[in-house]
PDB file of C-alpha atoms in Angstrom:
ATOM      1  CA  UNK B   1     -20.507  99.989 181.105  1.00 42.00           C
ATOM      2  CA  UNK B   2     -19.689 103.683 181.105  1.00 46.00           C
ATOM      3  CA  UNK B   3     -18.452 105.727 178.164  1.00 46.00           C
ATOM      4  CA  UNK B   4     -14.822 104.772 178.798  1.00 47.00           C
ATOM      5  CA  UNK B   5     -15.616 101.091 178.797  1.00 55.00           C
ATOM      6  CA  UNK B   6     -14.780 100.508 182.450  1.00 69.00           C
ATOM      7  CA  UNK B   7     -17.012  98.255 184.467  1.00 81.00           C
ATOM      8  CA  UNK B   8     -19.329 100.090 186.820  1.00 88.00           C
ATOM      9  CA  UNK B   9     -19.671  98.611 190.293  1.00 94.00           C
ATOM     10  CA  UNK B  10     -23.180  98.584 191.765  1.00 97.00           C
ATOM     11  CA  UNK B  11     -24.173  98.595 195.426  1.00 98.00           C
ATOM     12  CA  UNK B  12     -27.856  98.252 196.283  1.00 98.00           C
ATOM     13  CA  UNK B  13     -29.204 100.511 199.047  1.00 98.00           C
ATOM     14  CA  UNK B  14     -32.773  99.998 200.268  1.00 98.00           C
ATOM     15  CA  UNK B  15     -35.003 102.035 202.586  1.00 98.00           C
ATOM     16  CA  UNK B  16     -38.737 101.786 203.221  1.00 97.00           C
ATOM     17  CA  UNK B  17     -41.413 104.131 204.551  1.00 95.00           C
ATOM     18  CA  UNK B  18     -43.284 102.976 207.634  1.00 93.00           C
ATOM     19  CA  UNK B  19     -42.247 100.876 210.623  1.00 94.00           C
ATOM     20  CA  UNK B  20     -38.591 100.776 209.532  1.00 95.00           C
ATOM     21  CA  UNK B  21     -38.349 104.548 209.119  1.00 97.00           C
ATOM     22  CA  UNK B  22     -38.754 106.576 212.324  1.00 96.00           C
ATOM     23  CA  UNK B  23     -38.833 110.307 211.500  1.00 96.00           C
ATOM     24  CA  UNK B  24     -38.275 109.428 207.803  1.00 96.00           C
ATOM     25  CA  UNK B  25     -34.561 109.293 208.573  1.00 98.00           C
ATOM     26  CA  UNK B  26     -33.728 106.226 206.453  1.00 98.00           C
ATOM     27  CA  UNK B  27     -35.776 107.113 203.378  1.00 98.00           C
ATOM     28  CA  UNK B  28     -34.437 110.679 203.510  1.00 98.00           C
ATOM     29  CA  UNK B  29     -30.975 109.250 202.793  1.00 98.00           C
ATOM     30  CA  UNK B  30     -32.238 107.905 199.456  1.00 98.00           C
ATOM     31  CA  UNK B  31     -34.099 111.125 198.669  1.00 97.00           C
ATOM     32  CA  UNK B  32     -30.955 113.120 199.392  1.00 98.00           C
ATOM     33  CA  UNK B  33     -28.821 110.948 197.117  1.00 98.00           C
ATOM     34  CA  UNK B  34     -31.384 111.160 194.302  1.00 97.00           C
ATOM     35  CA  UNK B  35     -31.406 114.960 194.545  1.00 96.00           C
ATOM     36  CA  UNK B  36     -27.623 115.268 194.877  1.00 95.00           C
ATOM     37  CA  UNK B  37     -26.372 113.005 192.077  1.00 97.00           C
ATOM     38  CA  UNK B  38     -27.292 112.164 188.505  1.00 96.00           C
ATOM     39  CA  UNK B  39     -30.136 109.695 188.976  1.00 97.00           C
ATOM     40  CA  UNK B  40     -32.330 107.694 186.642  1.00 96.00           C
ATOM     41  CA  UNK B  41     -35.596 105.970 187.539  1.00 96.00           C
ATOM     42  CA  UNK B  42     -35.040 102.488 186.139  1.00 96.00           C
ATOM     43  CA  UNK B  43     -37.798 100.243 187.513  1.00 94.00           C
ATOM     44  CA  UNK B  44     -40.780  99.683 189.775  1.00 94.00           C
ATOM     45  CA  UNK B  45     -42.544  97.103 191.889  1.00 92.00           C
ATOM     46  CA  UNK B  46     -46.239  97.983 191.771  1.00 81.00           C
ATOM     47  CA  UNK B  47     -48.036  94.660 191.627  1.00 76.00           C
ATOM     48  CA  UNK B  48     -51.496  94.588 193.201  1.00 79.00           C
ATOM     49  CA  UNK B  49     -51.648  92.558 196.372  1.00 87.00           C
ATOM     50  CA  UNK B  50     -48.661  94.039 198.210  1.00 91.00           C
ATOM     51  CA  UNK B  51     -50.470  96.931 199.896  1.00 89.00           C
ATOM     52  CA  UNK B  52     -53.450  97.608 202.117  1.00 87.00           C
ATOM     53  CA  UNK B  53     -54.696 100.822 200.543  1.00 85.00           C
ATOM     54  CA  UNK B  54     -56.276 101.919 203.835  1.00 84.00           C
ATOM     55  CA  UNK B  55     -52.830 102.083 205.456  1.00 83.00           C
ATOM     56  CA  UNK B  56     -50.823 103.070 202.344  1.00 82.00           C
ATOM     57  CA  UNK B  57     -53.297 105.439 200.706  1.00 86.00           C
ATOM     58  CA  UNK B  58     -53.252 106.115 196.953  1.00 85.00           C
ATOM     59  CA  UNK B  59     -52.722 109.801 196.166  1.00 86.00           C
ATOM     60  CA  UNK B  60     -54.776 111.938 193.783  1.00 90.00           C
ATOM     61  CA  UNK B  61     -52.954 114.631 191.826  1.00 86.00           C
ATOM     62  CA  UNK B  62     -53.252 116.686 188.659  1.00 86.00           C
ATOM     63  CA  UNK B  63     -50.587 116.289 185.971  1.00 80.00           C
ATOM     64  CA  UNK B  64     -50.731 118.625 182.946  1.00 79.00           C
ATOM     65  CA  UNK B  65     -54.387 119.318 183.595  1.00 83.00           C
ATOM     66  CA  UNK B  66     -55.405 115.659 183.921  1.00 86.00           C
ATOM     67  CA  UNK B  67     -56.501 114.096 187.196  1.00 88.00           C
ATOM     68  CA  UNK B  68     -54.438 111.019 188.119  1.00 87.00           C
ATOM     69  CA  UNK B  69     -54.227 108.502 190.937  1.00 88.00           C
ATOM     70  CA  UNK B  70     -50.760 107.518 192.132  1.00 82.00           C
ATOM     71  CA  UNK B  71     -50.771 104.051 193.644  1.00 84.00           C
ATOM     72  CA  UNK B  72     -48.258 102.921 196.285  1.00 86.00           C
ATOM     73  CA  UNK B  73     -45.202 101.467 194.575  1.00 89.00           C
ATOM     74  CA  UNK B  74     -41.508 100.823 194.991  1.00 95.00           C
ATOM     75  CA  UNK B  75     -39.128 102.793 192.778  1.00 96.00           C
ATOM     76  CA  UNK B  76     -35.575 101.808 191.799  1.00 98.00           C
ATOM     77  CA  UNK B  77     -33.010 104.469 190.906  1.00 98.00           C
ATOM     78  CA  UNK B  78     -29.608 104.235 189.269  1.00 98.00           C
ATOM     79  CA  UNK B  79     -27.551 106.849 191.151  1.00 98.00           C
ATOM     80  CA  UNK B  80     -24.099 107.671 189.765  1.00 97.00           C
ATOM     81  CA  UNK B  81     -22.057 108.574 192.859  1.00 96.00           C
ATOM     82  CA  UNK B  82     -18.808 108.301 190.869  1.00 94.00           C
ATOM     83  CA  UNK B  83     -17.609 107.217 187.416  1.00 91.00           C
ATOM     84  CA  UNK B  84     -16.968 103.680 188.665  1.00 93.00           C
ATOM     85  CA  UNK B  85     -19.581 103.313 191.414  1.00 96.00           C
ATOM     86  CA  UNK B  86     -23.351 103.482 191.141  1.00 97.00           C
ATOM     87  CA  UNK B  87     -26.024 102.938 193.754  1.00 98.00           C
ATOM     88  CA  UNK B  88     -29.068 100.864 192.858  1.00 98.00           C
ATOM     89  CA  UNK B  89     -31.461 102.577 195.269  1.00 98.00           C
ATOM     90  CA  UNK B  90     -34.745 101.015 196.347  1.00 98.00           C
ATOM     91  CA  UNK B  91     -37.370 103.323 197.867  1.00 97.00           C
ATOM     92  CA  UNK B  92     -41.001 102.654 198.665  1.00 95.00           C
ATOM     93  CA  UNK B  93     -43.587 101.927 201.344  1.00 94.00           C
ATOM     94  CA  UNK B  94     -43.105  98.771 203.377  1.00 96.00           C
ATOM     95  CA  UNK B  95     -45.492  96.222 201.802  1.00 95.00           C
ATOM     96  CA  UNK B  96     -48.362  94.930 203.889  1.00 93.00           C
ATOM     97  CA  UNK B  97     -48.542  91.491 202.265  1.00 94.00           C
ATOM     98  CA  UNK B  98     -46.502  88.830 200.442  1.00 95.00           C
ATOM     99  CA  UNK B  99     -43.126  89.811 201.830  1.00 96.00           C
ATOM    100  CA  UNK B 100     -41.294  86.805 200.426  1.00 96.00           C
ATOM    101  CA  UNK B 101     -42.517  87.436 196.889  1.00 95.00           C
ATOM    102  CA  UNK B 102     -41.742  91.136 197.264  1.00 96.00           C
ATOM    103  CA  UNK B 103     -38.174  90.369 198.391  1.00 97.00           C
ATOM    104  CA  UNK B 104     -37.681  87.970 195.483  1.00 96.00           C
ATOM    105  CA  UNK B 105     -38.746  90.739 193.109  1.00 95.00           C
ATOM    106  CA  UNK B 106     -36.317  93.148 194.783  1.00 97.00           C
ATOM    107  CA  UNK B 107     -33.414  90.726 194.482  1.00 97.00           C
ATOM    108  CA  UNK B 108     -34.143  90.181 190.794  1.00 96.00           C
ATOM    109  CA  UNK B 109     -33.193  93.832 190.306  1.00 95.00           C
ATOM    110  CA  UNK B 110     -30.003  93.199 192.296  1.00 97.00           C
ATOM    111  CA  UNK B 111     -29.161  90.233 190.070  1.00 96.00           C
ATOM    112  CA  UNK B 112     -29.910  92.203 186.923  1.00 95.00           C
ATOM    113  CA  UNK B 113     -27.408  94.896 187.940  1.00 96.00           C
ATOM    114  CA  UNK B 114     -24.888  92.401 189.330  1.00 95.00           C
ATOM    115  CA  UNK B 115     -24.676  94.227 192.662  1.00 95.00           C
ATOM    116  CA  UNK B 116     -21.719  93.395 194.889  1.00 87.00           C
ATOM    117  CA  UNK B 117     -23.343  94.337 198.190  1.00 95.00           C
ATOM    118  CA  UNK B 118     -26.812  95.103 199.547  1.00 98.00           C
ATOM    119  CA  UNK B 119     -27.196  97.748 202.266  1.00 98.00           C
ATOM    120  CA  UNK B 120     -30.488  98.172 204.127  1.00 98.00           C
ATOM    121  CA  UNK B 121     -31.219 101.336 206.107  1.00 98.00           C
ATOM    122  CA  UNK B 122     -33.504 101.725 209.105  1.00 98.00           C
ATOM    123  CA  UNK B 123     -34.259 104.139 211.926  1.00 97.00           C
ATOM    124  CA  UNK B 124     -35.986 103.510 215.239  1.00 96.00           C
ATOM    125  CA  UNK B 125     -37.020 105.317 218.417  1.00 96.00           C
ATOM    126  CA  UNK B 126     -34.932 104.364 221.437  1.00 95.00           C
ATOM    127  CA  UNK B 127     -33.837 105.546 224.878  1.00 95.00           C
ATOM    128  CA  UNK B 128     -30.826 107.655 223.903  1.00 95.00           C
ATOM    129  CA  UNK B 129     -29.892 111.318 224.498  1.00 96.00           C
ATOM    130  CA  UNK B 130     -29.822 113.874 221.682  1.00 96.00           C
ATOM    131  CA  UNK B 131     -26.721 115.393 223.309  1.00 95.00           C
ATOM    132  CA  UNK B 132     -24.536 112.434 222.325  1.00 96.00           C
ATOM    133  CA  UNK B 133     -23.786 110.830 218.930  1.00 96.00           C
ATOM    134  CA  UNK B 134     -26.867 108.899 217.878  1.00 97.00           C
ATOM    135  CA  UNK B 135     -26.230 105.157 218.293  1.00 95.00           C
ATOM    136  CA  UNK B 136     -26.009 103.108 215.108  1.00 95.00           C
ATOM    137  CA  UNK B 137     -26.288  99.327 215.011  1.00 95.00           C
ATOM    138  CA  UNK B 138     -24.407  97.622 212.176  1.00 96.00           C
ATOM    139  CA  UNK B 139     -24.697  94.022 211.023  1.00 95.00           C
ATOM    140  CA  UNK B 140     -22.672  92.362 208.289  1.00 95.00           C
ATOM    141  CA  UNK B 141     -24.223  89.299 206.680  1.00 95.00           C
ATOM    142  CA  UNK B 142     -26.638  89.057 209.593  1.00 91.00           C
ATOM    143  CA  UNK B 143     -23.987  89.251 212.324  1.00 92.00           C
ATOM    144  CA  UNK B 144     -23.867  92.363 214.558  1.00 91.00           C
ATOM    145  CA  UNK B 145     -20.542  94.151 214.824  1.00 86.00           C
ATOM    146  CA  UNK B 146     -21.169  94.685 218.531  1.00 80.00           C
ATOM    147  CA  UNK B 147     -20.878  91.214 220.116  1.00 72.00           C
ATOM    148  CA  UNK B 148     -22.967  92.394 223.080  1.00 70.00           C
ATOM    149  CA  UNK B 149     -25.896  93.285 220.841  1.00 74.00           C
ATOM    150  CA  UNK B 150     -28.209  90.629 219.454  1.00 76.00           C
ATOM    151  CA  UNK B 151     -31.672  91.784 218.448  1.00 79.00           C
ATOM    152  CA  UNK B 152     -34.694  89.611 219.195  1.00 84.00           C
ATOM    153  CA  UNK B 153     -38.154  90.952 218.474  1.00 87.00           C
ATOM    154  CA  UNK B 154     -40.473  92.173 215.723  1.00 89.00           C
ATOM    155  CA  UNK B 155     -38.899  92.693 212.314  1.00 93.00           C
ATOM    156  CA  UNK B 156     -39.581  94.816 209.256  1.00 95.00           C
ATOM    157  CA  UNK B 157     -39.162  94.296 205.536  1.00 97.00           C
ATOM    158  CA  UNK B 158     -35.488  95.335 205.792  1.00 97.00           C
ATOM    159  CA  UNK B 159     -34.767  92.305 207.984  1.00 96.00           C
ATOM    160  CA  UNK B 160     -36.600  89.970 205.613  1.00 97.00           C
ATOM    161  CA  UNK B 161     -34.779  91.391 202.570  1.00 98.00           C
ATOM    162  CA  UNK B 162     -31.424  91.144 204.342  1.00 97.00           C
ATOM    163  CA  UNK B 163     -32.002  87.498 205.327  1.00 96.00           C
ATOM    164  CA  UNK B 164     -33.188  86.446 201.866  1.00 97.00           C
ATOM    165  CA  UNK B 165     -30.241  88.247 200.254  1.00 98.00           C
ATOM    166  CA  UNK B 166     -27.821  86.333 202.506  1.00 97.00           C
ATOM    167  CA  UNK B 167     -29.516  83.052 201.568  1.00 96.00           C
ATOM    168  CA  UNK B 168     -29.018  83.896 197.887  1.00 95.00           C
ATOM    169  CA  UNK B 169     -25.309  84.577 198.372  1.00 95.00           C
ATOM    170  CA  UNK B 170     -25.209  88.381 198.496  1.00 97.00           C
ATOM    171  CA  UNK B 171     -22.965  90.246 200.919  1.00 97.00           C
ATOM    172  CA  UNK B 172     -25.170  92.441 203.099  1.00 98.00           C
ATOM    173  CA  UNK B 173     -24.865  95.250 205.603  1.00 98.00           C
ATOM    174  CA  UNK B 174     -27.694  96.505 207.797  1.00 97.00           C
ATOM    175  CA  UNK B 175     -27.576 100.008 209.325  1.00 98.00           C
ATOM    176  CA  UNK B 176     -30.053 101.089 212.020  1.00 97.00           C
ATOM    177  CA  UNK B 177     -29.813 104.478 213.712  1.00 98.00           C
ATOM    178  CA  UNK B 178     -31.531 105.234 217.037  1.00 97.00           C
ATOM    179  CA  UNK B 179     -33.500 108.434 217.610  1.00 97.00           C
ATOM    180  CA  UNK B 180     -34.438 109.815 221.065  1.00 96.00           C
ATOM    181  CA  UNK B 181     -37.890 108.486 221.866  1.00 94.00           C
ATOM    182  CA  UNK B 182     -38.724 111.424 224.157  1.00 90.00           C
ATOM    183  CA  UNK B 183     -38.720 113.766 221.136  1.00 88.00           C
ATOM    184  CA  UNK B 184     -41.436 111.796 219.339  1.00 85.00           C
ATOM    185  CA  UNK B 185     -41.662 110.829 215.678  1.00 83.00           C
ATOM    186  CA  UNK B 186     -43.757 113.634 214.204  1.00 83.00           C
ATOM    187  CA  UNK B 187     -40.840 115.662 212.829  1.00 90.00           C
ATOM    188  CA  UNK B 188     -37.886 114.627 210.647  1.00 95.00           C
ATOM    189  CA  UNK B 189     -34.555 113.961 212.354  1.00 97.00           C
ATOM    190  CA  UNK B 190     -31.779 115.252 210.069  1.00 98.00           C
ATOM    191  CA  UNK B 191     -29.145 114.186 212.615  1.00 98.00           C
ATOM    192  CA  UNK B 192     -30.203 110.551 212.132  1.00 98.00           C
ATOM    193  CA  UNK B 193     -30.166 110.955 208.349  1.00 98.00           C
ATOM    194  CA  UNK B 194     -26.673 112.466 208.585  1.00 98.00           C
ATOM    195  CA  UNK B 195     -25.494 109.560 210.747  1.00 98.00           C
ATOM    196  CA  UNK B 196     -26.742 106.997 208.222  1.00 98.00           C
ATOM    197  CA  UNK B 197     -25.324 108.961 205.287  1.00 98.00           C
ATOM    198  CA  UNK B 198     -21.860 109.120 206.848  1.00 98.00           C
ATOM    199  CA  UNK B 199     -21.863 105.419 207.707  1.00 98.00           C
ATOM    200  CA  UNK B 200     -22.994 104.585 204.173  1.00 98.00           C
ATOM    201  CA  UNK B 201     -20.117 106.688 202.857  1.00 97.00           C
ATOM    202  CA  UNK B 202     -17.709 104.647 204.995  1.00 97.00           C
ATOM    203  CA  UNK B 203     -19.056 101.439 203.453  1.00 96.00           C
ATOM    204  CA  UNK B 204     -18.780 102.821 199.917  1.00 96.00           C
ATOM    205  CA  UNK B 205     -15.360 104.349 200.532  1.00 94.00           C
ATOM    206  CA  UNK B 206     -16.660 107.772 199.492  1.00 94.00           C
ATOM    207  CA  UNK B 207     -17.236 111.139 201.098  1.00 93.00           C
ATOM    208  CA  UNK B 208     -20.935 111.549 200.350  1.00 96.00           C
ATOM    209  CA  UNK B 209     -21.699 115.301 200.488  1.00 95.00           C
ATOM    210  CA  UNK B 210     -24.302 116.113 203.121  1.00 96.00           C
ATOM    211  CA  UNK B 211     -25.347 119.437 201.613  1.00 93.00           C
ATOM    212  CA  UNK B 212     -27.967 121.185 203.740  1.00 96.00           C
ATOM    213  CA  UNK B 213     -28.416 118.182 206.042  1.00 97.00           C
ATOM    214  CA  UNK B 214     -25.536 119.329 208.284  1.00 97.00           C
ATOM    215  CA  UNK B 215     -27.125 122.725 208.956  1.00 97.00           C
ATOM    216  CA  UNK B 216     -30.520 121.103 209.467  1.00 97.00           C
ATOM    217  CA  UNK B 217     -28.924 118.706 211.980  1.00 97.00           C
ATOM    218  CA  UNK B 218     -27.457 121.646 213.925  1.00 97.00           C
ATOM    219  CA  UNK B 219     -30.850 123.345 213.977  1.00 97.00           C
ATOM    220  CA  UNK B 220     -32.447 120.087 215.141  1.00 97.00           C
ATOM    221  CA  UNK B 221     -30.013 119.828 218.078  1.00 96.00           C
ATOM    222  CA  UNK B 222     -30.650 123.458 219.032  1.00 96.00           C
ATOM    223  CA  UNK B 223     -34.416 122.912 219.034  1.00 94.00           C
ATOM    224  CA  UNK B 224     -33.966 119.791 221.157  1.00 94.00           C
ATOM    225  CA  UNK B 225     -31.851 121.755 223.654  1.00 94.00           C
ATOM    226  CA  UNK B 226     -34.592 124.363 224.002  1.00 94.00           C
ATOM    227  CA  UNK B 227     -37.281 121.704 224.414  1.00 90.00           C
ATOM    228  CA  UNK B 228     -35.334 119.980 227.190  1.00 91.00           C
ATOM    229  CA  UNK B 229     -34.405 123.213 229.007  1.00 91.00           C
ATOM    230  CA  UNK B 230     -38.083 124.199 229.148  1.00 90.00           C
ATOM    231  CA  UNK B 231     -39.174 120.937 230.753  1.00 87.00           C
ATOM    232  CA  UNK B 232     -37.788 119.906 234.148  1.00 89.00           C
ATOM    233  CA  UNK B 233     -38.885 116.292 233.710  1.00 87.00           C
ATOM    234  CA  UNK B 234     -37.104 116.135 230.364  1.00 86.00           C
ATOM    235  CA  UNK B 235     -33.957 117.611 231.940  1.00 91.00           C
ATOM    236  CA  UNK B 236     -33.784 114.891 234.592  1.00 92.00           C
ATOM    237  CA  UNK B 237     -34.580 112.164 232.090  1.00 94.00           C
ATOM    238  CA  UNK B 238     -31.950 113.319 229.583  1.00 94.00           C
ATOM    239  CA  UNK B 239     -29.357 113.588 232.368  1.00 93.00           C
ATOM    240  CA  UNK B 240     -29.995 109.951 233.262  1.00 94.00           C
ATOM    241  CA  UNK B 241     -29.743 108.923 229.608  1.00 95.00           C
ATOM    242  CA  UNK B 242     -26.439 110.777 229.350  1.00 94.00           C
ATOM    243  CA  UNK B 243     -25.076 108.958 232.400  1.00 93.00           C
ATOM    244  CA  UNK B 244     -26.155 105.584 230.992  1.00 91.00           C
ATOM    245  CA  UNK B 245     -24.691 106.402 227.590  1.00 92.00           C
ATOM    246  CA  UNK B 246     -21.350 107.559 229.013  1.00 90.00           C
ATOM    247  CA  UNK B 247     -21.108 104.541 231.295  1.00 87.00           C
ATOM    248  CA  UNK B 248     -21.778 102.178 228.409  1.00 83.00           C
ATOM    249  CA  UNK B 249     -19.183 103.897 226.236  1.00 82.00           C
ATOM    250  CA  UNK B 250     -16.629 103.826 229.045  1.00 80.00           C
ATOM    251  CA  UNK B 251     -17.252 100.123 229.628  1.00 77.00           C
ATOM    252  CA  UNK B 252     -16.779  99.449 225.905  1.00 74.00           C
ATOM    253  CA  UNK B 253     -13.475 101.336 225.927  1.00 74.00           C
ATOM    254  CA  UNK B 254     -12.236  99.350 228.917  1.00 71.00           C
ATOM    255  CA  UNK B 255     -13.307  96.090 227.322  1.00 68.00           C
ATOM    256  CA  UNK B 256     -11.669  96.869 223.978  1.00 66.00           C
ATOM    257  CA  UNK B 257      -8.450  97.838 225.773  1.00 63.00           C
ATOM    258  CA  UNK B 258      -8.111  94.232 226.919  1.00 59.00           C
ATOM    259  CA  UNK B 259      -8.815  94.597 230.640  1.00 52.00           C
ATOM    260  CA  UNK B 260      -7.687  91.234 232.019  1.00 55.00           C
ATOM    261  CA  UNK B 261     -10.197  90.791 234.825  1.00 50.00           C
ATOM    262  CA  UNK B 262     -13.962  91.288 234.698  1.00 52.00           C
ATOM    263  CA  UNK B 263     -13.823  92.476 238.304  1.00 52.00           C
ATOM    264  CA  UNK B 264     -11.454  95.298 237.362  1.00 59.00           C
ATOM    265  CA  UNK B 265     -13.823  96.350 234.546  1.00 59.00           C
ATOM    266  CA  UNK B 266     -16.739  96.518 236.986  1.00 56.00           C
ATOM    267  CA  UNK B 267     -14.741  98.485 239.551  1.00 60.00           C
ATOM    268  CA  UNK B 268     -13.581 101.061 237.023  1.00 60.00           C
ATOM    269  CA  UNK B 269     -17.054 101.436 235.589  1.00 59.00           C
ATOM    270  CA  UNK B 270     -18.540 101.940 239.065  1.00 60.00           C
ATOM    271  CA  UNK B 271     -15.869 104.540 239.865  1.00 62.00           C
ATOM    272  CA  UNK B 272     -16.686 106.331 236.605  1.00 58.00           C
ATOM    273  CA  UNK B 273     -20.380 106.400 237.544  1.00 57.00           C
ATOM    274  CA  UNK B 274     -19.612 107.824 241.006  1.00 58.00           C
ATOM    275  CA  UNK B 275     -17.552 110.587 239.395  1.00 61.00           C
ATOM    276  CA  UNK B 276     -20.597 111.707 237.430  1.00 56.00           C
ATOM    277  CA  UNK B 277     -22.600 112.451 240.591  1.00 54.00           C
TER     278      UNK B 277
END
């Protein structure tokens, strides 16, 4: 309850370092929200047995003159994005072991705060151009919004958490943004973080302020432009990605417009491709 006695609605948003987090784009959404809004650290998952400390290294630091070791752990935040809506944010490294037990512990926090929806965030490297809006794949309660897209392959902790949450009766949404593979994963991708943040705002029904992320995204696109212009191979490759992207978008527009015959759809798409030559 807040001070006025009105019930606060909670939505859980989870992001994890590691395999699910290309260029730190998903976890940077949580970090941005924590820095932007009034946030309280309200819980942890730090049980031994979840992590391989050779892959998720403990960190040594000095706090008030005393040497300390910080062990890998998951942190939960209560983020007040409005008077009536709070985010229960989950942030931590993807566990190496005991995923089912870890997910059960995560969902106990969701039950404690009576969350109405669980949103998982992820980012991945893919064959897409930086010159177009970064693709985002959305699934509600395990079903993709795009009927032509059905993922089969390796999964991360976000997938396991989403599936267990559905089994326990929670409403879930999964957001995955794609990042151009040709740019690598060494540097952050603020454009991907911005894409996830805006989509999360749509789900919450709020305009989540982006702050400095918008300017950082513009700078990221400018750096990408320079990188591509200075590499002939990159130029050709990005041009092909742009053609594929535009063709796919055009085909989706034709399909959504209710084109009666599949043959007509193919013909129009082929004509569109010829026009790009």
